């Protein structure tokens, strides 16, 4: 990773917010009192097209005064287009965070931006200070944690070398060394590979910029290093030489594939290079070859809708053998091969959907789905989210309709047939999601619509954050709608019942003649000794609690097929909420859900069911009126067996026009996940330790602890991540130790005091503020 990549990622982090409790910030404010970043801001804008700058009116450079910036944020300027899904970033050279906060003394011309500190967020250090270049390089928390000399000559050299430092240097090249002025001065010496690519990226502009001696020197360098004359052979000659990838150009190509994001205009030039269809040529260097192959793949995939499912699956697997390699080429990373990427997921479907998850009972069929076949559903979502162009989306949908939808139909026809003869396993097993729930320090974490395949993605994300996670399965209550199924997995499910007069599958309270509601849930939980943790609370981790996060079902109804693009950010929000709960001491978190759902590319097939025959009718289920017969599968309501529920056959719907729906009987709706998550704090070794007290004297933290031998103390930004240490680790000797924070920029930052054993396992932790 280049230094610039880390900088861009850090700025993007400031945009993150919890959509369950917050609205999106209007803008990210990047204050820079000393104008340290100003010299490279135009290059950073290449990587952050939503970045606009306070300055003289120059809209072509995305720069303008306060009123112009306000119009950009409001998206009222046709000449400046920032996509709706991108939060604008406003760079404010010469302005500090305190300038905006002191509204009374804020210059009149700047006061128009002051209100954005309330509607937006700052990109600033944890202590509220501006991100200086030195702070970003040296700060371990949210920075790079490099060792940079603090003398004046080094700091001056650092600012002079800012451009090559950001755009040429990989972080690993700088790690582990004490960086001084000479190190930064050497960065100013240009590299031929970089100069050549910089010119090729924008030939006319760069020639104008380098006119005179610098251009002459560049031409001479190219002749000497690359046997190439820019004056005579031009940019097209350079593009041809780069694609041939021979001799000295091998290094140029290698630099391009490592830093391609710095040269966004170069692909347009490379498309002009004729493709050499020589069996001995390296086609990976020719962008036009990839574009031609993508068009060929598009045509091949479009033809599959005329084939039988079996023939189409075989054709997909054959195409995968041809096109798989292109995903690893630089063009795949630059999004020039979206169909090749989608093909990877189509191939998974083609292979697994050749058979359905069979079994002699619904239970066996469910177990086989849990073991392997959930990957078919996951691959369908992945294929849908990989392509963005409408024409590509239509092609992918047409392929899914012939290899995925028939499998989905056949599997659930078989599933419903088994239920008709063997019964529904969930009748007795639904409440297993909250069985043995009375564990001190456990939080039940409810997610609406967490389908089993999505749970696997969540599991991977949690393991990447060093949680210990176990995935099991549960059966949803029938019908598989939130009003019925959520109540069945609450800790107070035994206090709920159903009456024949209840409507919309909403059960009632056993002790009162009232419909069960969210208010009832909070009240009954409290009466049973449970906490209800709101989305902006963390609760008391010494007790037990219920909390909710991540409304996947709501997004599905609203977005339909576009749900595929929303899964990733929804899961990221869920992970951050779990991390937050873990950080305050919740040792066990059990994720439960109410139901899954169906998502099909070609709409759920419509089946008829007269409204006159039903008390209430949803897409995949309907409550039948008394004495009404239904030529299909009828099941009992989970909360009252006397209430009859008609189930839509296979994957059909009683309401037309739906891609996304639930409420019926399918493996996807009924097999629900349960994730048991254990905090790192609960994975204790034989050693034991307790933090007795802590006291800050300047940047020195005096720690007192009760511990066994060989216990160590350290300060971290993330308690379980040893890479987030902000000070050297010290052993607890005689009941205490002193931890010294050398980076004074960290003063005022939120950190965690951690006690660990020799193996690095967490024994105890306590939040603290550096210097307070």
XYZ file of C-alpha atoms in Angstrom:
772
model
C 0.000 0.000 0.000
C 1.265 3.448 -0.904
C 1.219 6.263 1.647
C -1.452 8.023 -0.445
C -3.699 4.958 -0.197
C -3.534 5.078 3.582
C -4.271 8.818 3.542
C -7.324 8.357 1.304
C -8.600 5.490 3.474
C -8.167 7.611 6.613
C -10.194 10.469 5.099
C -12.916 8.033 4.034
C -13.074 6.662 7.597
C -14.339 10.064 8.719
C -17.430 9.519 6.571
C -18.591 6.410 8.399
C -21.756 6.650 10.435
C -24.429 4.352 11.857
C -27.439 4.632 9.570
C -29.676 3.161 12.286
C -29.117 6.119 14.594
C -27.660 8.868 12.407
C -28.238 10.601 9.128
C -25.375 10.947 6.701
C -23.089 13.917 7.431
C -23.528 16.799 4.989
C -19.782 17.017 4.446
C -16.380 16.100 5.824
C -14.398 19.193 6.853
C -10.630 18.949 6.342
C -9.008 21.903 8.111
C -5.359 22.749 7.428
C -4.277 25.896 9.264
C -0.671 25.675 8.030
C -1.613 24.776 4.422
C 0.671 21.758 4.556
C -1.435 19.625 2.190
C -2.252 22.390 -0.278
C 0.607 21.624 -2.713
C -0.709 18.124 -3.454
C -4.452 18.629 -3.034
C -5.096 18.599 -6.808
C -3.462 15.180 -7.070
C -5.457 13.880 -4.112
C -8.616 15.048 -5.921
C -7.879 12.467 -8.633
C -8.459 9.742 -6.027
C -11.260 11.582 -4.209
C -13.506 13.158 -6.868
C -15.841 14.364 -4.105
C -13.066 16.593 -2.706
C -13.678 20.332 -3.180
C -11.472 23.198 -2.055
C -12.110 26.580 -0.426
C -10.425 29.219 -2.559
C -10.749 31.491 -5.589
C -13.581 30.631 -7.958
C -12.273 27.962 -10.363
C -15.000 25.335 -10.811
C -12.945 23.393 -13.353
C -10.507 22.746 -10.472
C -13.353 22.088 -7.978
C -12.329 25.229 -6.085
C -14.495 28.126 -4.980
C -15.651 30.463 -2.189
C -17.988 29.644 0.681
C -21.261 30.210 -1.190
C -20.048 28.003 -4.048
C -19.122 25.244 -1.597
C -22.588 25.418 -0.014
C -24.144 25.020 -3.466
C -21.898 22.033 -4.175
C -23.040 20.359 -0.961
C -26.663 21.066 -1.853
C -25.949 19.659 -5.345
C -27.519 22.649 -7.082
C -24.665 23.284 -9.550
C -25.054 21.394 -12.839
C -21.358 21.867 -13.696
C -20.225 20.059 -10.515
C -21.452 16.508 -10.166
C -20.855 14.651 -6.918
C -22.772 11.338 -6.887
C -25.525 11.091 -4.299
C -23.821 8.166 -2.566
C -20.615 10.165 -1.960
C -20.348 12.572 0.967
C -18.515 15.767 -0.123
C -15.117 16.518 1.422
C -14.233 20.207 1.878
C -10.542 21.061 2.128
C -10.032 24.337 4.033
C -6.470 25.648 3.583
C -5.448 28.258 6.142
C -8.446 27.428 8.353
C -8.322 25.577 11.662
C -11.060 23.727 13.493
C -11.090 26.430 16.170
C -11.641 29.115 13.502
C -15.009 27.556 12.706
C -15.946 26.863 16.295
C -15.339 30.444 17.441
C -18.289 31.792 15.467
C -18.221 35.218 17.152
C -14.664 35.871 15.975
C -14.951 33.889 12.749
C -14.391 36.118 9.678
C -17.658 37.147 8.034
C -16.687 35.566 4.722
C -16.182 32.202 6.474
C -19.232 32.180 8.737
C -21.342 30.480 6.074
C -19.383 27.264 6.656
C -19.575 27.376 10.451
C -22.928 25.574 10.561
C -21.373 22.572 8.812
C -19.554 21.626 11.997
C -23.006 20.560 13.268
C -24.311 18.946 10.088
C -20.970 17.487 9.051
C -17.894 15.888 10.596
C -14.250 16.887 10.874
C -11.345 14.840 9.602
C -9.047 15.542 12.506
C -6.903 13.818 15.082
C -8.463 12.127 18.108
C -7.454 15.158 20.182
C -9.260 17.515 17.783
C -6.141 18.973 16.189
C -5.599 19.351 12.450
C -3.913 16.462 10.703
C -0.453 17.832 9.930
C 1.762 15.818 7.601
C 4.048 14.883 10.496
C 1.100 13.848 12.685
C -0.303 11.598 9.988
C 3.062 9.917 9.477
C 3.937 9.430 13.143
C 0.633 8.926 14.984
C -0.016 5.266 15.702
C -3.736 5.782 16.165
C -5.309 6.431 12.734
C -1.909 7.354 11.274
C 1.070 5.370 10.007
C 3.074 5.185 13.224
C 6.406 5.955 11.518
C 9.564 7.093 13.274
C 10.298 10.627 11.995
C 12.908 12.945 13.459
C 11.426 16.104 15.003
C 14.235 18.527 14.144
C 13.446 21.536 11.959
C 15.512 20.406 8.959
C 13.687 17.060 8.817
C 10.292 18.703 9.087
C 11.142 21.111 6.256
C 12.480 18.300 4.071
C 9.333 16.297 4.822
C 7.088 19.034 3.417
C 9.320 19.532 0.353
C 9.123 15.801 -0.416
C 5.390 15.509 0.199
C 4.403 14.603 -3.369
C 6.895 11.726 -3.892
C 6.347 10.639 -0.293
C 2.601 10.238 -0.905
C 2.570 8.889 -4.424
C 5.829 6.935 -4.744
C 6.490 5.352 -1.387
C 5.016 2.153 -0.040
C 4.379 2.143 3.700
C 6.582 -0.912 4.220
C 9.509 0.989 2.668
C 9.274 3.530 5.484
C 8.497 1.236 8.405
C 11.238 0.243 10.815
C 13.600 3.118 10.005
C 14.362 6.397 11.742
C 13.545 8.901 9.010
C 15.631 12.070 8.855
C 16.058 15.005 6.474
C 18.355 13.105 4.102
C 15.744 10.380 3.640
C 13.158 12.917 2.518
C 15.607 14.863 0.365
C 16.413 11.700 -1.587
C 12.721 11.301 -2.368
C 12.867 14.477 -4.423
C 15.074 12.715 -6.941
C 12.677 11.674 -9.703
C 12.339 8.141 -11.064
C 12.221 7.596 -14.853
C 9.351 5.079 -14.637
C 7.168 7.520 -12.747
C 7.961 10.464 -15.060
C 7.125 8.404 -18.128
C 3.766 7.249 -16.732
C 2.961 10.766 -15.528
C 3.449 12.105 -19.062
C 1.469 9.250 -20.646
C -1.405 9.902 -18.242
C -1.912 13.448 -19.600
C 0.546 14.084 -22.489
C -0.519 17.580 -23.550
C -0.846 19.035 -20.069
C 2.426 17.554 -18.847
C 4.338 18.735 -21.921
C 3.053 22.242 -21.310
C 3.982 21.997 -17.642
C 7.477 20.690 -18.391
C 8.197 22.951 -21.355
C 11.754 24.141 -21.785
C 14.655 22.539 -19.977
C 12.567 20.035 -18.025
C 10.968 18.675 -21.219
C 14.342 18.435 -22.951
C 15.738 16.559 -19.965
C 12.749 14.197 -20.025
C 13.238 13.449 -23.741
C 16.903 12.747 -23.189
C 16.057 10.488 -20.255
C 13.539 8.504 -22.338
C 16.038 7.992 -25.170
C 18.693 6.801 -22.751
C 16.556 4.662 -20.437
C 13.808 3.363 -22.742
C 15.165 3.714 -26.282
C 12.156 5.902 -26.991
C 11.823 9.492 -28.217
C 8.627 11.266 -27.044
C 9.102 14.045 -29.621
C 9.217 11.644 -32.571
C 7.098 8.683 -31.470
C 4.525 10.491 -29.338
C 2.202 9.159 -26.661
C 0.791 6.409 -28.910
C 4.312 5.075 -29.496
C 4.809 5.004 -25.732
C 1.487 3.172 -25.272
C 2.506 0.548 -27.830
C 5.861 0.038 -26.135
C 4.205 -0.264 -22.715
C 1.792 -2.918 -23.975
C 4.618 -4.907 -25.595
C 6.274 -4.963 -22.160
C 9.824 -5.663 -23.353
C 13.296 -4.731 -22.082
C 13.350 -1.497 -20.021
C 9.561 -1.172 -20.346
C 9.066 -4.186 -18.070
C 9.809 -1.961 -15.075
C 7.401 0.699 -16.340
C 4.634 -1.877 -16.675
C 5.365 -3.237 -13.195
C 5.121 0.263 -11.743
C 1.840 0.823 -13.559
C 0.160 -2.318 -12.233
C 1.320 -1.451 -8.694
C 0.178 2.195 -8.828
C -2.494 2.159 -11.564
C -4.897 4.285 -9.506
C -2.502 7.222 -9.836
C -2.906 7.251 -13.629
C -6.673 7.290 -14.243
C -6.429 8.791 -17.772
C -3.857 6.302 -19.062
C -6.355 3.527 -19.963
C -7.982 5.843 -22.537
C -4.627 6.046 -24.321
C -4.000 2.312 -24.075
C -7.309 1.491 -25.772
C -5.817 2.977 -28.963
C -3.184 0.229 -29.117
C -4.046 -2.507 -31.594
C -4.340 -5.968 -30.085
C -1.769 -8.556 -31.074
C -3.511 -11.912 -31.186
C -0.220 -13.754 -31.170
C -0.306 -16.957 -29.141
C 3.105 -16.047 -27.744
C 2.158 -12.472 -26.810
C 1.206 -11.527 -23.253
C -2.387 -10.399 -23.761
C -2.679 -9.233 -20.140
C -0.917 -5.980 -21.054
C -3.420 -5.057 -23.758
C -6.509 -3.313 -22.421
C -8.247 -3.637 -25.767
C -7.900 -7.412 -25.543
C -9.755 -7.395 -22.220
C -12.458 -5.119 -23.639
C -12.876 -7.396 -26.668
C -13.068 -10.443 -24.413
C -15.641 -8.746 -22.194
C -17.798 -8.067 -25.260
C -17.394 -11.667 -26.354
C -18.344 -12.863 -22.869
C -21.370 -10.561 -22.847
C -22.579 -12.053 -26.143
C -21.997 -15.594 -24.911
C -23.862 -15.026 -21.659
C -26.779 -13.350 -23.448
C -27.322 -16.499 -25.494
C -27.668 -18.744 -22.450
C -31.284 -17.729 -21.838
C -32.268 -19.842 -24.868
C -30.723 -23.000 -23.359
C -32.021 -25.508 -20.866
C -30.773 -25.111 -17.287
C -28.452 -28.093 -17.676
C -26.947 -26.833 -20.935
C -26.642 -23.291 -19.586
C -24.791 -24.485 -16.494
C -22.313 -26.421 -18.609
C -21.823 -23.389 -20.844
C -21.089 -21.179 -17.802
C -18.436 -23.615 -16.582
C -16.844 -23.673 -20.035
C -16.767 -19.859 -20.150
C -15.185 -19.815 -16.701
C -12.229 -21.864 -17.996
C -11.694 -19.295 -20.740
C -12.120 -16.056 -18.827
C -11.093 -16.783 -15.204
C -7.486 -15.647 -15.680
C -8.524 -12.116 -16.665
C -9.802 -11.419 -13.141
C -6.208 -11.319 -11.852
C -5.028 -8.826 -14.490
C -4.724 -5.143 -13.686
C -7.772 -4.456 -15.870
C -9.875 -6.573 -13.525
C -8.701 -4.471 -10.579
C -9.567 -1.325 -12.551
C -13.140 -2.573 -13.142
C -12.679 -3.161 -16.885
C -13.663 -6.829 -16.511
C -16.922 -6.825 -14.493
C -18.436 -9.748 -16.386
C -15.357 -11.879 -15.809
C -15.728 -11.138 -12.102
C -19.446 -11.955 -12.143
C -18.651 -15.175 -14.007
C -16.785 -16.465 -10.956
C -20.025 -16.395 -8.971
C -22.104 -17.750 -11.841
C -19.722 -20.709 -12.024
C -20.355 -21.511 -8.353
C -24.089 -21.516 -9.051
C -23.625 -23.629 -12.180
C -21.674 -26.258 -10.271
C -23.779 -26.471 -7.118
C -27.218 -26.016 -8.685
C -26.849 -29.197 -10.766
C -28.486 -30.925 -7.764
C -30.841 -29.818 -5.010
C -30.254 -30.362 -1.275
C -32.146 -33.617 -0.988
C -33.209 -35.548 2.105
C -35.898 -37.836 3.450
C -37.178 -35.231 5.909
C -37.318 -31.434 6.024
C -34.722 -31.620 8.803
C -32.268 -33.517 6.579
C -32.887 -31.153 3.694
C -32.245 -28.198 5.966
C -28.982 -29.721 7.191
C -27.732 -30.217 3.640
C -28.616 -26.641 2.797
C -26.647 -25.463 5.846
C -23.659 -27.614 4.897
C -23.193 -26.498 1.299
C -26.095 -25.217 -0.753
C -26.319 -21.821 0.938
C -23.414 -20.916 -1.336
C -25.799 -20.894 -4.312
C -27.790 -18.038 -2.758
C -24.646 -16.167 -1.779
C -23.231 -16.487 -5.294
C -26.463 -15.096 -6.744
C -26.144 -11.960 -4.576
C -22.442 -11.640 -5.413
C -23.123 -11.873 -9.141
C -25.810 -9.180 -8.916
C -23.623 -6.742 -6.963
C -20.541 -7.173 -9.175
C -21.940 -5.421 -12.262
C -23.156 -1.822 -12.345
C -24.001 -1.026 -15.974
C -27.656 -1.631 -16.848
C -26.807 -3.722 -19.906
C -24.537 -5.962 -17.826
C -27.144 -6.260 -15.085
C -29.706 -7.425 -17.625
C -27.291 -10.054 -18.943
C -26.520 -11.365 -15.451
C -30.217 -11.442 -14.571
C -30.966 -13.424 -17.720
C -28.314 -16.015 -16.824
C -29.533 -16.274 -13.230
C -33.071 -16.802 -14.468
C -31.981 -19.949 -16.272
C -29.459 -21.454 -13.816
C -30.578 -20.115 -10.405
C -34.353 -19.637 -10.495
C -35.152 -23.206 -11.680
C -32.914 -24.620 -8.926
C -34.595 -22.400 -6.360
C -38.003 -23.555 -7.566
C -37.163 -27.284 -7.609
C -35.464 -27.206 -4.213
C -38.431 -25.570 -2.517
C -41.011 -27.687 -4.301
C -39.245 -30.669 -2.738
C -39.005 -28.903 0.624
C -42.727 -28.110 0.692
C -43.604 -31.662 -0.371
C -41.658 -33.039 2.598
C -43.357 -30.594 4.958
C -46.767 -31.626 3.635
C -46.060 -35.242 4.619
C -43.550 -34.990 7.481
C -44.501 -31.709 9.132
C -42.492 -28.560 9.818
C -39.435 -29.007 12.104
C -39.768 -25.499 13.476
C -43.002 -26.345 15.261
C -40.959 -27.621 18.222
C -37.528 -26.079 17.564
C -38.082 -22.358 16.976
C -37.162 -21.224 20.496
C -33.716 -22.849 20.342
C -32.367 -19.464 19.252
C -32.715 -18.199 22.819
C -32.371 -21.488 24.696
C -29.939 -21.303 27.643
C -29.974 -17.559 27.317
C -29.707 -16.743 31.027
C -25.931 -16.259 30.971
C -24.495 -13.341 32.901
C -22.793 -10.961 30.524
C -24.682 -12.143 27.413
C -26.383 -9.841 24.960
C -28.961 -11.164 22.485
C -28.381 -9.230 19.261
C -31.363 -9.243 16.881
C -30.983 -8.577 13.143
C -34.141 -8.446 11.030
C -33.783 -10.603 7.907
C -30.305 -12.095 8.400
C -30.440 -14.891 5.820
C -28.218 -17.937 6.362
C -25.823 -17.154 3.499
C -25.450 -13.548 4.677
C -24.601 -14.866 8.134
C -21.548 -16.601 6.636
C -20.302 -13.250 5.351
C -20.916 -11.716 8.784
C -19.025 -14.595 10.388
C -15.995 -13.918 8.169
C -16.051 -10.222 9.022
C -16.205 -10.969 12.741
C -13.348 -13.462 12.580
C -11.279 -10.832 10.791
C -11.803 -8.687 13.910
C -10.486 -11.540 16.101
C -13.776 -12.720 17.550
C -14.390 -16.383 18.232
C -17.649 -17.197 16.417
C -19.767 -20.334 16.108
C -22.529 -20.556 13.493
C -25.537 -22.813 14.000
C -29.047 -22.883 12.564
C -32.604 -22.480 13.812
C -36.051 -22.768 12.236
C -38.176 -19.683 11.770
C -41.689 -19.493 13.181
C -44.514 -19.668 10.609
C -45.394 -17.633 8.729
C -41.917 -16.249 8.151
C -42.837 -12.604 8.707
C -41.347 -10.284 11.311
C -44.534 -9.817 13.326
C -44.694 -13.559 14.047
C -41.117 -14.771 13.853
C -39.330 -12.018 15.779
C -41.525 -12.551 18.826
C -40.639 -16.252 18.762
C -36.915 -15.629 19.306
C -37.250 -13.079 22.109
C -36.410 -14.098 25.686
C -40.043 -13.444 26.642
C -41.604 -15.697 23.968
C -43.313 -17.776 26.668
C -45.351 -14.715 27.675
C -46.864 -14.382 24.190
C -49.828 -16.174 22.602
C -52.116 -15.920 19.593
C -55.834 -15.357 19.342
C -58.099 -16.055 16.407
C -58.974 -12.367 16.374
C -55.346 -11.244 15.965
C -54.577 -9.574 12.635
C -51.556 -9.418 10.327
C -49.883 -12.318 12.165
C -49.252 -10.071 15.177
C -49.585 -12.174 18.379
C -50.993 -11.042 21.731
C -49.904 -10.938 25.343
C -50.925 -13.888 27.501
C -51.734 -11.795 30.533
C -53.421 -8.859 28.826
C -55.931 -8.443 26.030
C -53.403 -6.467 23.998
C -51.440 -7.004 20.837
C -47.759 -7.729 21.357
C -45.670 -4.690 20.341
C -42.207 -3.175 20.639
C -43.414 -1.389 23.751
C -44.502 -4.752 25.179
C -41.092 -6.221 24.414
C -39.269 -3.483 26.342
C -41.697 -3.678 29.279
C -41.637 -7.475 29.592
C -37.878 -7.673 29.209
C -37.467 -5.254 32.076
C -39.894 -7.220 34.256
C -37.921 -10.424 33.553
C -34.603 -8.855 34.504
C -33.423 -8.053 30.995
C -32.084 -4.768 29.689
C -33.327 -3.353 26.410
C -30.315 -1.598 24.877
C -31.233 1.169 22.456
C -29.059 1.734 19.408
C -27.215 4.626 21.063
C -26.614 2.782 24.354
C -24.255 0.007 25.482
C -25.943 -1.226 28.663
C -24.526 -2.865 31.787
C -22.364 -5.811 30.716
C -22.668 -7.482 34.122
C -26.280 -8.367 33.344
C -28.135 -9.703 30.304
C -29.668 -7.744 27.474
C -31.521 -7.578 24.173
C -30.550 -5.153 21.397
C -31.342 -4.675 17.705
C -29.317 -3.540 14.707
C -29.187 -3.870 10.917
C -32.618 -3.922 9.284
C -31.807 -6.031 6.217
C -35.478 -6.815 5.668
C -36.438 -3.139 5.409
C -33.724 -2.606 2.797
C -34.923 -5.638 0.852
C -38.500 -4.399 0.574
C -37.302 -0.920 -0.385
C -34.460 -1.811 -2.760
C -35.630 -5.160 -4.179
C -32.810 -6.427 -6.457
C -30.563 -3.542 -5.399
C -30.401 -5.142 -1.964
C -27.346 -7.019 -3.272
C -25.364 -3.746 -3.263
C -26.534 -2.848 0.256
C -25.544 -6.041 2.070
C -21.870 -5.116 2.559
C -22.407 -1.691 4.222
C -25.215 -3.101 6.364
C -22.935 -5.861 7.675
C -20.119 -3.368 8.299
C -22.464 -1.344 10.524
C -23.442 -4.516 12.391
C -19.800 -5.460 12.977
C -18.999 -1.991 14.324
C -21.954 -2.233 16.725
C -20.761 -5.651 17.967
C -17.242 -4.278 18.438
C -18.718 -1.383 20.407
C -20.611 -3.758 22.720
C -17.548 -5.945 23.169
C -15.427 -2.934 24.052
C -17.596 -2.132 27.100
C -17.411 -5.661 28.474
C -20.091 -7.860 26.881
C -18.387 -11.259 26.894
C -21.033 -13.198 24.970
C -23.115 -11.867 22.087
C -25.700 -14.108 20.469
C -26.948 -12.991 17.059
C -30.479 -14.144 16.249
C -32.918 -13.337 13.466
C -36.539 -13.851 12.563
C -36.588 -15.071 8.965
C -34.753 -15.212 5.665
C -36.109 -14.220 2.269
C -36.234 -14.982 -1.443
C -34.553 -12.749 -4.020
C -35.014 -13.724 -7.657
C -33.815 -11.936 -10.801
C -36.990 -12.391 -12.839
C -39.701 -11.669 -10.233
C -41.541 -14.226 -8.147
C -44.198 -15.970 -10.272
C -47.723 -14.821 -9.451
C -50.351 -17.284 -8.207
C -54.001 -16.449 -7.674
C -55.680 -16.284 -4.297
C -58.865 -14.221 -4.063
C -58.841 -11.525 -1.402
C -62.345 -12.611 -0.499
C -60.943 -15.935 0.745
C -58.504 -14.379 3.184
C -58.456 -12.400 6.387
C -55.090 -10.951 5.413
C -52.879 -11.621 2.407
C -49.154 -11.047 2.079
C -46.823 -11.891 -0.769
C -45.875 -15.393 0.351
C -48.617 -16.204 2.852
C -52.254 -15.498 3.686
C -54.578 -16.109 6.625
C -57.583 -18.035 5.351
C -61.110 -17.302 6.439
C -62.933 -20.012 8.300
C -64.444 -22.743 6.104
C -62.408 -21.574 3.054
C -60.506 -24.351 1.285
C -57.159 -23.785 -0.446
C -55.721 -26.044 -3.131
C -52.207 -25.906 -1.735
C -50.136 -26.199 1.398
C -51.836 -24.971 4.583
C -49.976 -24.698 7.903
C -50.919 -23.626 11.407
C -49.966 -20.228 12.775
C -47.096 -20.557 15.201
C -48.989 -18.723 17.954
C -52.341 -20.466 17.513
C -52.830 -23.811 15.676
C -56.485 -22.954 15.111
C -55.474 -20.245 12.615
C -54.846 -21.594 9.094
C -52.164 -20.046 6.898
C -52.017 -20.614 3.137
C -48.479 -20.869 1.761
C -47.571 -19.773 -1.755
C -46.259 -22.786 -3.686
C -42.494 -23.155 -4.274
C -41.163 -19.601 -4.857
C -44.383 -17.972 -6.065
C -46.176 -14.941 -4.640
C -49.790 -13.960 -4.162
C -48.802 -10.416 -5.176
C -47.221 -9.671 -8.565
C -44.115 -7.648 -9.336
C -41.856 -8.670 -6.449
C -38.192 -9.635 -6.670
C -37.797 -9.707 -2.879
C -40.295 -11.356 -0.551
C -40.688 -13.558 2.521
C -43.427 -15.073 4.631
C -43.547 -18.450 2.929
C -42.023 -21.897 3.184
C -38.597 -22.178 1.610
C -35.151 -23.157 2.803
C -34.039 -19.563 2.365
C -36.878 -18.194 4.538
C -37.024 -20.939 7.172
C -33.411 -21.942 7.898
C -32.157 -19.075 10.017
C -28.697 -18.546 11.524
C -27.596 -18.197 15.130
C -24.131 -16.742 15.742
C -22.544 -17.238 19.140
C -19.778 -14.668 19.560
C -17.250 -14.740 22.358
C -15.284 -11.665 23.290
C -11.520 -11.840 23.447
C -11.878 -10.872 27.103
C -13.665 -14.157 27.819
C -10.917 -16.263 26.235
C -8.779 -16.060 29.341
C -5.620 -18.041 30.030
C -4.773 -19.567 33.390
C -3.294 -16.227 34.455
C -5.515 -13.673 36.137
C -5.276 -9.923 36.589
C -7.391 -6.979 37.709
C -6.764 -3.283 37.138
C -6.809 -1.652 40.545
C -6.219 1.948 39.499
C -4.623 4.211 36.905
C -3.371 7.761 37.178
C -1.998 10.099 34.520
C 0.911 12.399 35.240
C 1.423 14.239 31.982
C 1.900 11.524 29.354
C 2.862 8.880 31.928
C 0.164 6.435 33.050
C 0.780 5.012 36.535
C -0.887 1.585 36.695
C -1.727 -0.398 39.825
C -2.915 -3.989 39.340
C -3.557 -7.229 41.181
C -2.053 -9.993 39.065
C -0.227 -13.294 38.828
C 3.359 -13.452 37.645
C 4.246 -12.569 34.060
C 1.401 -10.178 33.388
C 2.029 -7.140 31.200
C 0.377 -3.745 30.784
C 0.095 -1.705 27.588
C -1.991 1.102 26.095
C -3.797 0.402 22.819
C -6.334 2.021 20.559
C -7.946 -1.401 19.974
C -7.847 -3.739 22.972
C -7.351 -7.008 21.074
C -4.988 -5.670 18.402
C -1.316 -5.738 19.397
C -0.529 -3.638 16.318
C -2.417 -0.726 17.915
C -0.024 -0.328 20.874
C 0.817 3.330 21.533
C 3.572 2.653 24.068
C 6.064 -0.090 24.964
C 4.632 -3.034 26.916
C 5.740 -3.160 30.567
C 5.585 -6.056 33.092
C 3.570 -5.650 36.286
C 6.217 -5.723 39.035
C 5.328 -5.240 42.684
C 1.743 -4.513 41.753
C 2.351 -1.757 39.259
C 4.223 -0.148 36.370
C 4.492 3.125 34.440
C 3.511 3.399 30.774
C 5.044 6.287 28.815
C 3.333 7.712 25.701
C 6.087 9.310 23.632
C 3.846 10.880 20.986
C 2.457 14.094 22.468
C -0.017 14.335 19.556
C -1.923 11.512 21.257
C -2.762 13.640 24.288
C -6.530 13.688 24.722
C -7.030 10.523 22.661
C -9.341 7.705 23.757
C -7.335 4.516 24.379
C -7.613 1.299 26.371
C -5.384 0.156 29.216
C -4.895 -3.577 28.700
C -3.400 -6.362 30.824
C -2.188 -9.427 28.916
C -0.390 -12.677 29.674
C 2.786 -13.951 28.034
C 0.820 -15.359 25.090
C -0.816 -11.985 24.478
C -4.260 -13.053 25.690
C -6.387 -10.313 27.225
C -6.833 -10.537 30.974
C -8.371 -7.153 31.760
C -9.009 -3.796 30.115
C -10.184 -0.310 31.010
C -10.864 2.714 28.822
C -8.922 5.904 29.477
C -7.985 9.276 27.976
C -4.320 9.991 27.378
C -3.143 12.606 29.862
C -6.385 12.855 31.849
